[in-house]
Amino acid sequence: MAAPGTPAPPTPIAPGDGLLGGRGGPPDSMPGAKQLPVLIRRKRDGGRLSEEDIKGFISAVVEGSAQGAQIGAMLMAIRLQGMDLEETSALTQAMARSGEQLQWPAAWHQQLVDKHSTGGVGDKVSLILAPALAACGCKVPMISGRGLGHTGGTLDKLESIPGFNVIQSPQQMQVLLEQVGCCIVGQSKELVPADGILYAARDVTATVDSLPLITASILSKKAVEGLSALVIDVKFGGAAVFPDQEKARELARALVGVGADLGLRVAAALTAMDNPLGRNVGHTLEVEEALLCLDGTGPPDLRDLVTRLGKGSG
Ligand code: URA
């Protein structure tokens, strides 16, 4: 969604940002850089990370003093050893604070809602639900993600529309919410940069299916949006990140628990996903199916889920 008459465009996160040692590797004076092996070892060996440890790691990621290998090693240590709710909450807050917090006019405060999905094949619900909620008078400042593992990303689907720009500044987002009622944008150097970097790193280090990393990734984006309510679609089954319903339930509990810790009103729906949602899979085809659904047609399973999650967002 291009915004008219707005100032300097925001900066997307470049593919190598934070993955190749940032800007030429860590200068000796950079705080945190030398400590990273200690933190990685602590988590690798099953220890807990303090709030300060986690803040240090996230600063090093965003400042570029953490090398790609160190980021990958920490992600794998977290994937293998897990994190308790307190660590997950600290990680979520550190990631959310890595960029700007969105501020909205006071008159919008009860209208700000959003939905997020843990991801599944053919899941195009956000493309339909964001404008549908806007049509009901809500404001939906959705920060979304790209493809992760074998699941497709909402941002990639939108970019199959020629000229569609998913990188928008906070000012541009406000213009879009005033004019349209919703926007779907990606992480950038201004918006949750830590998630932009860790998200891309997880995708290439076999660390996507980590409960604390998914929780922090989703809720860090939502924490900066200034929401009054959030619904999360937690998927399980062969076409989702977690095939197993029990794992998905554990994830739903973590999302609601950490959300409450952050002062977010979160509802989580567990939805089965053994088959792709709707009939179409593939970015352009999914956008086409979303448009059909917005026109009042589209496959019944997709329409049902959109309606169910829409009721949960209010
Ligand atoms: N959506 C996200 O934003 N992050 C994840 O890790 C999974 C789904």
PDB file of C-alpha atoms in Angstrom, residues 115 117 122-131 142 154 157 233 235 277 286 290 301-302 305-307 309-310:
ATOM      1  CA  LYS A 115      -4.564 -11.137  14.120  1.00  0.00           C
ATOM      2  CA  SER A 117      -0.997 -16.914  12.510  1.00  0.00           C
ATOM      3  CA  GLY A 122      -2.254 -21.861   1.905  1.00  0.00           C
ATOM      4  CA  ASP A 123      -2.975 -19.663   4.951  1.00  0.00           C
ATOM      5  CA  LYS A 124      -4.126 -16.394   3.404  1.00  0.00           C
ATOM      6  CA  VAL A 125      -6.441 -15.340   6.265  1.00  0.00           C
ATOM      7  CA  SER A 126      -4.597 -12.070   7.034  1.00  0.00           C
ATOM      8  CA  LEU A 127      -5.180 -10.815   3.483  1.00  0.00           C
ATOM      9  CA  ILE A 128      -8.936 -11.094   4.057  1.00  0.00           C
ATOM     10  CA  LEU A 129      -9.325 -10.427   7.756  1.00  0.00           C
ATOM     11  CA  ALA A 130      -7.351  -7.139   7.915  1.00  0.00           C
ATOM     12  CA  PRO A 131      -9.579  -5.315   5.372  1.00  0.00           C
ATOM     13  CA  MET A 142      -0.464  -5.432  11.082  1.00  0.00           C
ATOM     14  CA  THR A 154       1.904 -12.848   4.048  1.00  0.00           C
ATOM     15  CA  LYS A 157       2.032 -13.028  -1.031  1.00  0.00           C
ATOM     16  CA  ASP A 233      -4.325 -18.595  15.096  1.00  0.00           C
ATOM     17  CA  LYS A 235      -2.062 -24.157  13.754  1.00  0.00           C
ATOM     18  CA  LEU A 277      -6.438 -23.808   3.696  1.00  0.00           C
ATOM     19  CA  GLU A 286      -3.615 -17.065  -2.810  1.00  0.00           C
ATOM     20  CA  ALA A 290      -8.416 -13.815  -0.909  1.00  0.00           C
ATOM     21  CA  ASP A 301     -13.247 -23.510   5.073  1.00  0.00           C
ATOM     22  CA  LEU A 302     -11.463 -20.194   4.466  1.00  0.00           C
ATOM     23  CA  LEU A 305     -11.946 -19.428   9.673  1.00  0.00           C
ATOM     24  CA  VAL A 306     -11.927 -15.721   8.729  1.00  0.00           C
ATOM     25  CA  THR A 307     -15.299 -15.297  10.454  1.00  0.00           C
ATOM     26  CA  LEU A 309     -10.978 -15.316  14.001  1.00  0.00           C
ATOM     27  CA  GLY A 310     -12.740 -12.020  13.243  1.00  0.00           C
TER      28      GLY A 310
END
